[in-house]
GROMACS .gro file of C-alpha atoms in nm:
model
  479
    1MET     CA    1   0.040   0.919  -6.526
    2GLU     CA    2  -0.023   1.278  -6.602
    3MET     CA    3   0.029   1.538  -6.281
    4LYS     CA    4  -0.172   1.782  -6.202
    5ASN     CA    5  -0.001   2.097  -6.129
    6THR     CA    6  -0.228   2.257  -5.793
    7TRP     CA    7  -0.203   2.614  -5.891
    8GLU     CA    8  -0.387   2.574  -6.195
    9THR     CA    9  -0.691   2.442  -5.973
   10TYR     CA   10  -0.732   2.694  -5.789
   11ASP     CA   11  -1.038   2.995  -5.836
   12GLU     CA   12  -0.944   3.347  -5.724
   13LYS     CA   13  -1.102   3.244  -5.367
   14GLN     CA   14  -0.890   2.929  -5.321
   15LEU     CA   15  -0.590   3.145  -5.433
   16GLN     CA   16  -0.672   3.403  -5.127
   17GLU     CA   17  -0.706   3.121  -4.943
   18VAL     CA   18  -0.350   3.008  -5.027
   19ASP     CA   19  -0.176   3.291  -4.915
   20ALA     CA   20  -0.359   3.391  -4.585
   21PHE     CA   21  -0.261   2.969  -4.515
   22ALA     CA   22   0.088   3.049  -4.595
   23ARG     CA   23   0.116   3.379  -4.355
   24ASP     CA   24  -0.007   3.232  -4.071
   25TYR     CA   25   0.177   2.883  -4.144
   26MET     CA   26   0.533   3.192  -4.137
   27ASP     CA   27   0.380   3.285  -3.818
   28PHE     CA   28   0.366   2.951  -3.691
   29LEU     CA   29   0.726   2.896  -3.823
   30ASP     CA   30   0.861   3.198  -3.678
   31ASN     CA   31   0.743   3.123  -3.321
   32GLY     CA   32   0.828   2.799  -3.269
   33LYS     CA   33   1.195   2.672  -3.373
   34THR     CA   34   1.242   2.443  -3.098
   35GLU     CA   35   1.004   2.182  -2.975
   36ARG     CA   36   0.891   2.365  -2.639
   37GLU     CA   37   0.831   2.682  -2.872
   38CYS     CA   38   0.648   2.481  -3.132
   39ILE     CA   39   0.459   2.331  -2.798
   40ASP     CA   40   0.345   2.695  -2.591
   41THR     CA   41   0.239   2.751  -2.942
   42ILE     CA   42   0.021   2.527  -3.027
   43VAL     CA   43  -0.104   2.510  -2.665
   44ASN     CA   44  -0.223   2.867  -2.652
   45ARG     CA   45  -0.386   2.797  -3.004
   46ILE     CA   46  -0.565   2.455  -2.967
   47GLU     CA   47  -0.686   2.583  -2.581
   48LYS     CA   48  -0.830   2.940  -2.751
   49GLU     CA   49  -1.030   2.625  -2.923
   50GLY     CA   50  -1.212   2.436  -2.609
   51TYR     CA   51  -0.929   2.159  -2.641
   52GLN     CA   52  -0.923   2.067  -2.233
   53GLU     CA   53  -0.550   1.967  -2.061
   54LEU     CA   54  -0.629   1.589  -2.013
   55GLU     CA   55  -0.459   1.559  -1.663
   56ALA     CA   56  -0.675   1.815  -1.485
   57LEU     CA   57  -0.964   1.613  -1.657
   58ILE     CA   58  -0.874   1.343  -1.514
   59LYS     CA   59  -0.802   1.466  -1.180
   60GLU     CA   60  -1.174   1.561  -1.176
   61GLN     CA   61  -1.288   1.247  -1.354
   62LYS     CA   62  -1.501   1.426  -1.575
   63LYS     CA   63  -1.668   1.147  -1.871
   64LEU     CA   64  -1.558   1.224  -2.259
   65GLN     CA   65  -1.837   1.233  -2.459
   66CYS     CA   66  -1.809   1.288  -2.857
   67GLY     CA   67  -1.713   1.619  -2.968
   68ASP     CA   68  -1.506   1.665  -2.655
   69LYS     CA   69  -1.150   1.803  -2.724
   70VAL     CA   70  -0.792   1.692  -2.505
   71TYR     CA   71  -0.457   1.728  -2.471
   72SER     CA   72  -0.172   1.583  -2.319
   73VAL     CA   73   0.219   1.756  -2.334
   74TRP     CA   74   0.503   1.527  -2.266
   75MET     CA   75   0.817   1.706  -2.064
   76ASN     CA   76   0.718   1.995  -2.290
   77LYS     CA   77   0.880   1.879  -2.630
   78SER     CA   78   0.580   1.660  -2.743
   79ILE     CA   79   0.190   1.696  -2.731
   80VAL     CA   80  -0.104   1.440  -2.877
   81MET     CA   81  -0.377   1.587  -2.913
   82PHE     CA   82  -0.787   1.388  -2.932
   83GLN     CA   83  -1.124   1.489  -3.059
   84ILE     CA   84  -1.421   1.179  -2.933
   85GLY     CA   85  -1.615   1.064  -3.189
   86LYS     CA   86  -1.924   0.889  -3.210
   87LYS     CA   87  -1.799   0.515  -3.252
   88PRO     CA   88  -1.670   0.421  -2.957
   89MET     CA   89  -1.236   0.437  -2.913
   90ALA     CA   90  -1.213   0.039  -2.938
   91LYS     CA   91  -1.375   0.087  -3.289
   92GLY     CA   92  -0.990   0.269  -3.393
   93MET     CA   93  -0.920   0.627  -3.431
   94ASN     CA   94  -0.784   0.867  -3.738
   95ILE     CA   95  -0.403   0.958  -3.663
   96LEU     CA   96  -0.247   1.224  -3.815
   97GLY     CA   97   0.150   1.161  -3.685
   98ALA     CA   98   0.500   1.449  -3.760
   99HIS     CA   99   0.722   1.553  -3.537
  100ILE     CA  100   0.843   1.909  -3.462
  101ASP     CA  101   1.241   1.893  -3.390
  102SER     CA  102   1.456   1.960  -3.650
  103PRO     CA  103   1.800   1.952  -3.770
  104ARG     CA  104   2.037   2.182  -3.605
  105LEU     CA  105   2.329   2.275  -3.313
  106ASP     CA  106   2.301   2.193  -2.935
  107VAL     CA  107   2.480   2.315  -2.754
  108LYS     CA  108   2.723   2.097  -2.547
  109GLN     CA  109   2.737   2.135  -2.150
  110ASN     CA  110   3.047   2.256  -2.043
  111PRO     CA  111   3.081   2.444  -2.344
  112LEU     CA  112   3.239   2.794  -2.272
  113TYR     CA  113   3.565   2.856  -2.376
  114GLU     CA  114   3.827   3.112  -2.470
  115GLU     CA  115   4.080   3.063  -2.767
  116GLY     CA  116   4.262   3.289  -2.916
  117GLY     CA  117   4.059   3.633  -2.844
  118PHE     CA  118   3.732   3.530  -2.932
  119ALA     CA  119   3.497   3.309  -2.669
  120TYR     CA  120   3.292   3.036  -2.806
  121LEU     CA  121   3.005   2.783  -2.666
  122ASP     CA  122   3.099   2.422  -2.815
  123THR     CA  123   2.847   2.240  -2.988
  124HIS     CA  124   2.737   1.907  -3.146
  125TYR     CA  125   2.467   1.882  -3.412
  126TYR     CA  126   2.130   1.713  -3.344
  127GLY     CA  127   1.974   1.516  -3.676
  128GLY     CA  128   2.146   1.453  -4.037
  129VAL     CA  129   2.290   1.789  -4.190
  130LYS     CA  130   2.537   1.886  -4.388
  131LYS     CA  131   2.829   2.066  -4.178
  132TYR     CA  132   2.971   2.288  -4.437
  133GLN     CA  133   2.605   2.471  -4.487
  134TRP     CA  134   2.627   2.616  -4.073
  135VAL     CA  135   2.890   2.882  -4.169
  136THR     CA  136   2.975   3.186  -4.205
  137ILE     CA  137   2.536   3.246  -4.159
  138PRO     CA  138   2.357   3.452  -3.895
  139LEU     CA  139   2.257   3.189  -3.622
  140ALA     CA  140   2.014   3.257  -3.366
  141LEU     CA  141   2.045   3.066  -2.944
  142HIS     CA  142   1.697   2.938  -2.834
  143GLY     CA  143   1.641   2.735  -2.519
  144VAL     CA  144   1.637   2.715  -2.126
  145ILE     CA  145   1.876   2.707  -1.820
  146VAL     CA  146   1.692   2.533  -1.532
  147LYS     CA  147   1.881   2.654  -1.207
  148LYS     CA  148   1.934   2.435  -0.876
  149ASP     CA  149   1.677   2.545  -0.740
  150GLY     CA  150   1.424   2.487  -1.054
  151THR     CA  151   1.420   2.853  -1.212
  152THR     CA  152   1.390   2.827  -1.552
  153VAL     CA  153   1.542   3.099  -1.766
  154GLU     CA  154   1.410   3.106  -2.134
  155VAL     CA  155   1.636   3.253  -2.372
  156ASN     CA  156   1.578   3.348  -2.727
  157ILE     CA  157   1.867   3.584  -2.925
  158GLY     CA  158   1.941   3.681  -3.240
  159GLU     CA  159   1.575   3.684  -3.419
  160ASN     CA  160   1.537   4.069  -3.307
  161GLU     CA  161   1.603   4.290  -3.548
  162ASP     CA  162   1.785   4.457  -3.218
  163ASP     CA  163   1.962   4.147  -3.122
  164PRO     CA  164   2.319   4.039  -3.172
  165VAL     CA  165   2.373   3.706  -3.386
  166PHE     CA  166   2.592   3.413  -3.348
  167PHE     CA  167   2.810   3.246  -3.669
  168VAL     CA  168   3.084   3.008  -3.704
  169SER     CA  169   3.404   3.097  -3.881
  170ASP     CA  170   3.513   2.952  -4.240
  171LEU     CA  171   3.876   2.959  -4.372
  172LEU     CA  172   3.923   3.265  -4.615
  173ILE     CA  173   3.927   3.168  -4.989
  174HIS     CA  174   4.305   3.296  -4.975
  175LEU     CA  175   4.372   3.022  -4.765
  176ALA     CA  176   4.141   2.733  -4.816
  177GLN     CA  177   4.357   2.544  -5.132
  178GLU     CA  178   4.403   2.186  -4.841
  179GLN     CA  179   4.089   2.319  -4.750
  180LEU     CA  180   3.921   2.220  -5.033
  181GLU     CA  181   4.103   1.921  -5.182
  182LYS     CA  182   3.899   1.755  -4.859
  183LYS     CA  183   3.580   1.560  -4.895
  184ALA     CA  184   3.268   1.760  -4.864
  185SER     CA  185   3.200   1.521  -4.517
  186LYS     CA  186   3.519   1.639  -4.392
  187VAL     CA  187   3.545   2.028  -4.503
  188ILE     CA  188   3.397   2.156  -4.211
  189GLU     CA  189   3.477   1.888  -3.946
  190GLY     CA  190   3.164   1.816  -3.604
  191GLU     CA  191   3.415   1.966  -3.404
  192ALA     CA  192   3.510   2.311  -3.577
  193LEU     CA  193   3.126   2.362  -3.558
  194ASP     CA  194   3.187   2.623  -3.290
  195ILE     CA  195   2.962   2.918  -3.256
  196ILE     CA  196   3.199   3.274  -3.165
  197ILE     CA  197   2.941   3.497  -2.929
  198GLY     CA  198   3.192   3.748  -2.823
  199ASN     CA  199   3.519   3.892  -2.894
  200LYS     CA  200   3.606   4.198  -2.631
  201PRO     CA  201   3.724   4.167  -2.312
  202LEU     CA  202   3.606   4.231  -1.920
  203VAL     CA  203   3.729   4.607  -1.857
  204VAL     CA  204   3.994   4.549  -1.543
  205LYS     CA  205   4.034   4.810  -1.306
  206PRO     CA  206   4.458   4.824  -1.265
  207LYS     CA  207   4.478   4.697  -0.944
  208GLU     CA  208   4.682   4.970  -0.705
  209GLU     CA  209   4.935   4.740  -0.597
  210ASN     CA  210   5.195   4.502  -0.766
  211THR     CA  211   5.374   4.220  -0.774
  212GLU     CA  212   5.737   4.227  -0.777
  213GLY     CA  213   5.950   3.982  -0.941
  214GLU     CA  214   6.241   3.791  -0.915
  215ASP     CA  215   6.510   4.079  -1.016
  216GLY     CA  216   6.304   4.262  -0.762
  217LYS     CA  217   6.110   4.515  -1.016
  218LYS     CA  218   5.725   4.540  -0.957
  219GLU     CA  219   5.463   4.352  -1.216
  220GLU     CA  220   5.177   4.401  -1.323
  221LYS     CA  221   4.899   4.125  -1.276
  222SER     CA  222   4.734   4.003  -1.580
  223GLU     CA  223   4.390   3.781  -1.608
  224LYS     CA  224   4.378   3.511  -1.789
  225GLU     CA  225   4.054   3.453  -2.024
  226THR     CA  226   3.898   3.780  -2.007
  227VAL     CA  227   3.676   3.788  -2.308
  228LYS     CA  228   3.529   3.453  -2.152
  229LYS     CA  229   3.544   3.649  -1.855
  230ASN     CA  230   3.315   3.898  -1.989
  231MET     CA  231   3.039   3.664  -2.129
  232LEU     CA  232   2.949   3.550  -1.821
  233SER     CA  233   2.932   3.899  -1.669
  234ILE     CA  234   2.709   3.918  -1.982
  235LEU     CA  235   2.521   3.652  -1.864
  236LYS     CA  236   2.488   3.694  -1.473
  237GLU     CA  237   2.291   4.003  -1.562
  238ALA     CA  238   2.067   3.959  -1.809
  239TYR     CA  239   1.960   3.590  -1.749
  240ASP     CA  240   2.108   3.577  -1.376
  241VAL     CA  241   2.345   3.246  -1.413
  242GLU     CA  242   2.693   3.112  -1.400
  243GLU     CA  243   2.885   2.877  -1.570
  244GLU     CA  244   2.761   2.586  -1.426
  245ASP     CA  245   2.437   2.617  -1.519
  246PHE     CA  246   2.467   2.517  -1.844
  247ILE     CA  247   2.531   2.202  -1.764
  248SER     CA  248   2.192   2.192  -1.709
  249ALA     CA  249   2.065   2.346  -1.970
  250GLU     CA  250   1.888   2.282  -2.379
  251LEU     CA  251   2.040   2.547  -2.570
  252GLU     CA  252   1.977   2.506  -2.972
  253VAL     CA  253   2.113   2.719  -3.271
  254VAL     CA  254   1.958   2.785  -3.554
  255PRO     CA  255   1.921   3.003  -3.822
  256ALA     CA  256   1.854   3.335  -3.770
  257GLY     CA  257   1.554   3.512  -3.918
  258LYS     CA  258   1.214   3.495  -4.016
  259ALA     CA  259   1.056   3.258  -4.265
  260ARG     CA  260   1.061   3.450  -4.599
  261GLU     CA  261   0.782   3.382  -4.929
  262ALA     CA  262   1.030   3.310  -5.200
  263GLY     CA  263   1.024   3.362  -5.625
  264PHE     CA  264   0.864   3.694  -5.781
  265ASP     CA  265   0.527   3.540  -5.780
  266ARG     CA  266   0.574   3.448  -5.410
  267SER     CA  267   0.478   3.083  -5.459
  268MET     CA  268   0.726   2.948  -5.214
  269ILE     CA  269   0.774   2.944  -4.845
  270LEU     CA  270   1.215   2.970  -4.760
  271SER     CA  271   1.259   2.915  -4.402
  272TYR     CA  272   1.447   2.667  -4.103
  273GLY     CA  273   1.277   2.393  -3.994
  274GLN     CA  274   1.008   2.298  -4.248
  275ASP     CA  275   1.117   1.924  -4.172
  276ASP     CA  276   0.914   1.857  -4.018
  277ARG     CA  277   0.724   2.175  -3.906
  278VAL     CA  278   0.493   2.160  -4.234
  279CYS     CA  279   0.398   1.900  -4.175
  280ALA     CA  280   0.301   1.955  -3.790
  281PHE     CA  281   0.124   2.282  -3.851
  282SER     CA  282  -0.101   2.144  -4.130
  283SER     CA  283  -0.205   1.865  -3.910
  284LEU     CA  284  -0.254   2.133  -3.649
  285LYS     CA  285  -0.499   2.306  -3.891
  286ALA     CA  286  -0.644   2.018  -3.973
  287MET     CA  287  -0.754   1.883  -3.625
  288LEU     CA  288  -0.879   2.273  -3.597
  289GLU     CA  289  -1.085   2.299  -3.924
  290VAL     CA  290  -1.253   1.910  -3.896
  291LYS     CA  291  -1.634   1.896  -3.852
  292LYS     CA  292  -1.772   1.934  -3.454
  293GLU     CA  293  -1.896   1.578  -3.501
  294THR     CA  294  -1.671   1.288  -3.640
  295GLU     CA  295  -1.782   0.909  -3.690
  296ARG     CA  296  -1.459   0.832  -3.513
  297THR     CA  297  -1.217   0.956  -3.286
  298SER     CA  298  -0.953   1.220  -3.433
  299CYS     CA  299  -0.608   1.233  -3.337
  300CYS     CA  300  -0.280   1.422  -3.372
  301ILE     CA  301   0.047   1.351  -3.233
  302LEU     CA  302   0.325   1.601  -3.270
  303VAL     CA  303   0.705   1.415  -3.139
  304ASP     CA  304   1.026   1.493  -3.053
  305LYS     CA  305   1.341   1.321  -3.140
  306GLU     CA  306   1.238   1.195  -3.483
  307GLU     CA  307   1.568   1.347  -3.640
  308ILE     CA  308   1.778   1.096  -3.430
  309GLY     CA  309   1.597   0.776  -3.456
  310SER     CA  310   1.269   0.874  -3.278
  311VAL     CA  311   1.411   0.805  -2.937
  312GLY     CA  312   1.431   0.898  -2.564
  313ALA     CA  313   1.151   0.950  -2.344
  314THR     CA  314   0.989   1.235  -2.555
  315GLY     CA  315   1.051   1.015  -2.944
  316MET     CA  316   0.766   0.797  -3.077
  317GLN     CA  317   0.928   0.474  -2.916
  318SER     CA  318   0.805   0.621  -2.600
  319ARG     CA  319   0.515   0.499  -2.453
  320PHE     CA  320   0.366   0.841  -2.390
  321PHE     CA  321   0.136   0.798  -2.677
  322GLU     CA  322  -0.013   0.476  -2.533
  323ASN     CA  323  -0.083   0.576  -2.233
  324ALA     CA  324  -0.259   0.870  -2.311
  325VAL     CA  325  -0.450   0.687  -2.510
  326ALA     CA  326  -0.541   0.482  -2.201
  327GLU     CA  327  -0.618   0.774  -2.006
  328VAL     CA  328  -0.868   0.922  -2.234
  329MET     CA  329  -1.062   0.571  -2.305
  330ASN     CA  330  -1.062   0.575  -1.922
  331LEU     CA  331  -1.278   0.911  -1.927
  332THR     CA  332  -1.492   0.739  -2.197
  333GLY     CA  333  -1.548   0.456  -1.953
  334GLU     CA  334  -1.450   0.239  -2.210
  335TYR     CA  335  -1.090   0.151  -2.081
  336SER     CA  336  -0.940  -0.223  -2.051
  337GLU     CA  337  -0.624  -0.336  -2.177
  338LEU     CA  338  -0.832  -0.516  -2.434
  339ASN     CA  339  -0.928  -0.221  -2.559
  340VAL     CA  340  -0.667   0.016  -2.581
  341ARG     CA  341  -0.521  -0.294  -2.793
  342ARG     CA  342  -0.849  -0.339  -3.003
  343CYS     CA  343  -0.832   0.068  -3.116
  344LEU     CA  344  -0.487   0.096  -3.149
  345ALA     CA  345  -0.491  -0.164  -3.422
  346SER     CA  346  -0.779  -0.088  -3.559
  347SER     CA  347  -0.658   0.287  -3.649
  348CYS     CA  348  -0.556   0.414  -3.909
  349MET     CA  349  -0.304   0.666  -3.916
  350LEU     CA  350  -0.117   0.944  -4.179
  351SER     CA  351   0.270   0.946  -4.092
  352SER     CA  352   0.299   1.312  -4.211
  353ASP     CA  353   0.656   1.432  -4.260
  354VAL     CA  354   0.849   1.562  -4.533
  355SER     CA  355   0.905   1.437  -4.918
  356SER     CA  356   1.269   1.515  -5.163
  357ALA     CA  357   1.107   1.722  -5.439
  358TYR     CA  358   1.285   1.716  -5.735
  359ASP     CA  359   1.564   1.951  -5.782
  360PRO     CA  360   1.641   1.956  -6.166
  361SER     CA  361   1.959   2.136  -6.082
  362TYR     CA  362   2.065   1.752  -5.906
  363ALA     CA  363   1.878   1.541  -6.163
  364ALA     CA  364   2.061   1.224  -6.190
  365SER     CA  365   1.975   1.218  -5.782
  366PHE     CA  366   1.560   1.091  -5.899
  367ASP     CA  367   1.344   0.888  -6.070
  368LYS     CA  368   1.181   1.125  -6.254
  369LYS     CA  369   0.833   0.905  -6.288
  370ASN     CA  370   0.866   0.839  -5.885
  371VAL     CA  371   0.894   1.211  -5.754
  372ALA     CA  372   0.769   1.529  -5.550
  373TYR     CA  373   0.728   1.853  -5.714
  374LEU     CA  374   0.669   2.155  -5.545
  375GLY     CA  375   0.340   2.247  -5.679
  376GLY     CA  376   0.223   1.875  -5.714
  377GLY     CA  377  -0.028   1.860  -5.412
  378MET     CA  378   0.013   1.669  -5.137
  379VAL     CA  379   0.280   1.350  -5.187
  380PHE     CA  380   0.227   1.013  -5.039
  381ASN     CA  381   0.534   0.728  -4.994
  382LYS     CA  382   0.411   0.399  -5.015
  383PHE     CA  383   0.724   0.305  -4.858
  384THR     CA  384   1.051   0.488  -4.693
  385GLY     CA  385   1.325   0.256  -4.602
  386SER     CA  386   1.655   0.255  -4.763
  387ARG     CA  387   1.804   0.017  -5.014
  388GLY     CA  388   1.549  -0.235  -5.068
  389LYS     CA  389   1.337  -0.066  -4.864
  390SER     CA  390   1.548  -0.138  -4.588
  391GLY     CA  391   1.394  -0.021  -4.236
  392SER     CA  392   1.058   0.118  -4.409
  393ASN     CA  393   0.656   0.050  -4.346
  394ASP     CA  394   0.503  -0.031  -4.658
  395ALA     CA  395   0.119   0.016  -4.675
  396ASN     CA  396  -0.074  -0.203  -4.763
  397ALA     CA  397  -0.238  -0.185  -5.156
  398GLU     CA  398  -0.650  -0.198  -4.978
  399TYR     CA  399  -0.526   0.102  -4.773
  400LEU     CA  400  -0.365   0.312  -5.001
  401ALA     CA  401  -0.669   0.209  -5.280
  402HIS     CA  402  -0.935   0.355  -4.940
  403ILE     CA  403  -0.716   0.707  -4.931
  404ARG     CA  404  -0.724   0.702  -5.266
  405ALA     CA  405  -1.148   0.753  -5.270
  406ILE     CA  406  -1.141   1.003  -5.000
  407PHE     CA  407  -0.913   1.218  -5.166
  408GLU     CA  408  -1.083   1.170  -5.549
  409LYS     CA  409  -1.417   1.201  -5.316
  410GLU     CA  410  -1.304   1.573  -5.203
  411SER     CA  411  -1.112   1.655  -5.506
  412VAL     CA  412  -0.804   1.631  -5.279
  413ASN     CA  413  -0.482   1.727  -5.541
  414PHE     CA  414  -0.197   1.444  -5.446
  415GLN     CA  415   0.096   1.313  -5.607
  416THR     CA  416   0.302   0.963  -5.513
  417ALA     CA  417   0.651   0.971  -5.445
  418GLU     CA  418   1.022   0.760  -5.278
  419LEU     CA  419   1.307   0.941  -5.160
  420GLY     CA  420   1.523   0.923  -5.450
  421ARG     CA  421   1.665   0.681  -5.679
  422VAL     CA  422   1.634   0.300  -5.533
  423ASP     CA  423   2.036   0.281  -5.444
  424LEU     CA  424   2.073   0.609  -5.389
  425GLY     CA  425   1.838   0.746  -5.127
  426GLY     CA  426   1.702   0.660  -4.804
  427GLY     CA  427   1.452   0.762  -4.444
  428GLY     CA  428   1.256   0.698  -4.219
  429THR     CA  429   0.949   0.855  -4.057
  430ILE     CA  430   0.743   0.755  -3.749
  431ALA     CA  431   0.550   0.566  -3.968
  432TYR     CA  432   0.685   0.193  -3.846
  433ILE     CA  433   0.695   0.227  -3.491
  434LEU     CA  434   0.257   0.313  -3.537
  435ALA     CA  435   0.275   0.034  -3.793
  436LEU     CA  436   0.364  -0.166  -3.471
  437TYR     CA  437   0.047  -0.171  -3.301
  438GLY     CA  438  -0.089  -0.328  -3.684
  439MET     CA  439  -0.271  -0.061  -3.752
  440ASN     CA  440  -0.301   0.057  -4.121
  441VAL     CA  441   0.029   0.348  -4.154
  442ILE     CA  442   0.099   0.549  -4.465
  443ASP     CA  443   0.399   0.810  -4.567
  444SER     CA  444   0.227   1.148  -4.663
  445GLY     CA  445   0.342   1.530  -4.597
  446VAL     CA  446   0.461   1.810  -4.823
  447ALA     CA  447   0.756   1.840  -5.106
  448VAL     CA  448   1.050   2.040  -4.939
  449LEU     CA  449   1.351   2.133  -5.141
  450ASN     CA  450   1.696   2.143  -4.931
  451MET     CA  451   1.570   1.931  -4.692
  452HIS     CA  452   1.754   1.977  -4.330
  453ALA     CA  453   1.964   2.246  -4.511
  454PRO     CA  454   1.954   2.597  -4.264
  455TRP     CA  455   1.702   2.717  -4.506
  456GLU     CA  456   1.452   2.487  -4.662
  457ALA     CA  457   1.187   2.548  -4.939
  458THR     CA  458   0.847   2.408  -5.017
  459SER     CA  459   0.523   2.528  -5.210
  460LYS     CA  460   0.260   2.712  -5.062
  461ALA     CA  461   0.002   2.483  -5.283
  462ASP     CA  462   0.152   2.182  -5.120
  463VAL     CA  463   0.076   2.287  -4.794
  464TYR     CA  464  -0.213   2.422  -4.824
  465GLU     CA  465  -0.342   2.138  -5.042
  466THR     CA  466  -0.136   1.913  -4.767
  467LYS     CA  467  -0.426   2.041  -4.470
  468ARG     CA  468  -0.711   1.989  -4.712
  469GLY     CA  469  -0.639   1.650  -4.747
  470TYR     CA  470  -0.535   1.611  -4.386
  471VAL     CA  471  -0.943   1.728  -4.315
  472ALA     CA  472  -1.064   1.456  -4.540
  473PHE     CA  473  -0.884   1.184  -4.414
  474LEU     CA  474  -0.986   1.320  -4.037
  475GLU     CA  475  -1.337   1.318  -4.218
  476ASN     CA  476  -1.352   0.987  -4.391
  477ALA     CA  477  -1.115   0.725  -4.296
  478ASP     CA  478  -1.353   0.417  -4.150
  479LEU     CA  479  -1.251   0.079  -4.315
   0.00000   0.00000   0.00000
């Protein structure tokens, strides 16, 4: 089958819309480098568009009706949004789901130490990364420190031009003969991904009295770990935190710098965190653009922890989403355990996650007939998993035909793909978790070059087209 280049299908007005959408998306990336920052950014946007907090509506026992918009945040890391449709929710919803966590380095709970005149923060990498990609690049520190009294201190260092940045060192090429003989997975070990945060010792005033040594001569007292002490002094002055406060901190180390346009033609976006904030943003915008009254309730789930298996209280495997559906159905007057089950089983979902883009420099890793291309439009993966489809959701043919009909009706450009060669590729999404309810689910999203690298690339056209596809789905997916 011949693939269309999406750029060739746009008129001048659409080209302007693509660029405007890309600028908005890049702003979202710059302001949401962690899950917590994403949630803050999203809530600020949706409340301006009339979304109301579910917990407040529960307290008021306010009845929901067609057109009402409601959201619920869980532990500041996951969010679900609903726009109530005309039909009872027991007839099913149209659901978009994506994740807002991305590969990174996490600061450990006892991280601060001094070695060889440097102060370091000890880290543990999060998600699938090529560790060697994280050395010698400017890094920023984002997150929160929660003190014993419950006070939360927000940290964001390294993004402003006048901020300091941090880095992981690497062995100079002149001494790297042995290092270069190692496998790529071993060139940089996980324990070597500690970030350098300082080199200047704390200035200690000379003491007036010195102790006498065994020979009777006076000795000056030497201070130990003065660089570490200087870091603690800076943290105390800037944030009023102690070393012990690292125990209850969540600090994420991410590449420093803003999203940038890429290429002479400015056709691409280069940024950290596009897996999977590109699908999260496209889903969010679709929810805000969908017409006020749809046949079925529209829903968008943006969750944490996908990169490490969708586990934990904020991952898709938690009951957060199911509980939120039950609460919303209670406010529409439909709640019963049976109705909740009927709602979930009758729903249709696009599990939104990125797909690997074809890279001519590594052509042997892909099946050219079944791979996503930058500029090819929105991507559908009938299945993911690895080697023999292990661990995948495999959408049925009837559902695919239904999606095709919607997209052709709305003139949405799309392509189909697999994640690499059969015996080589592999990956997972949240699709299989939602499929456990018996609903129709298919993986979809945006093609990404350099997936899981500190800087990933996407096509502006693909991001825009994916948003268009999500709007079409929300307004039409009623089997």
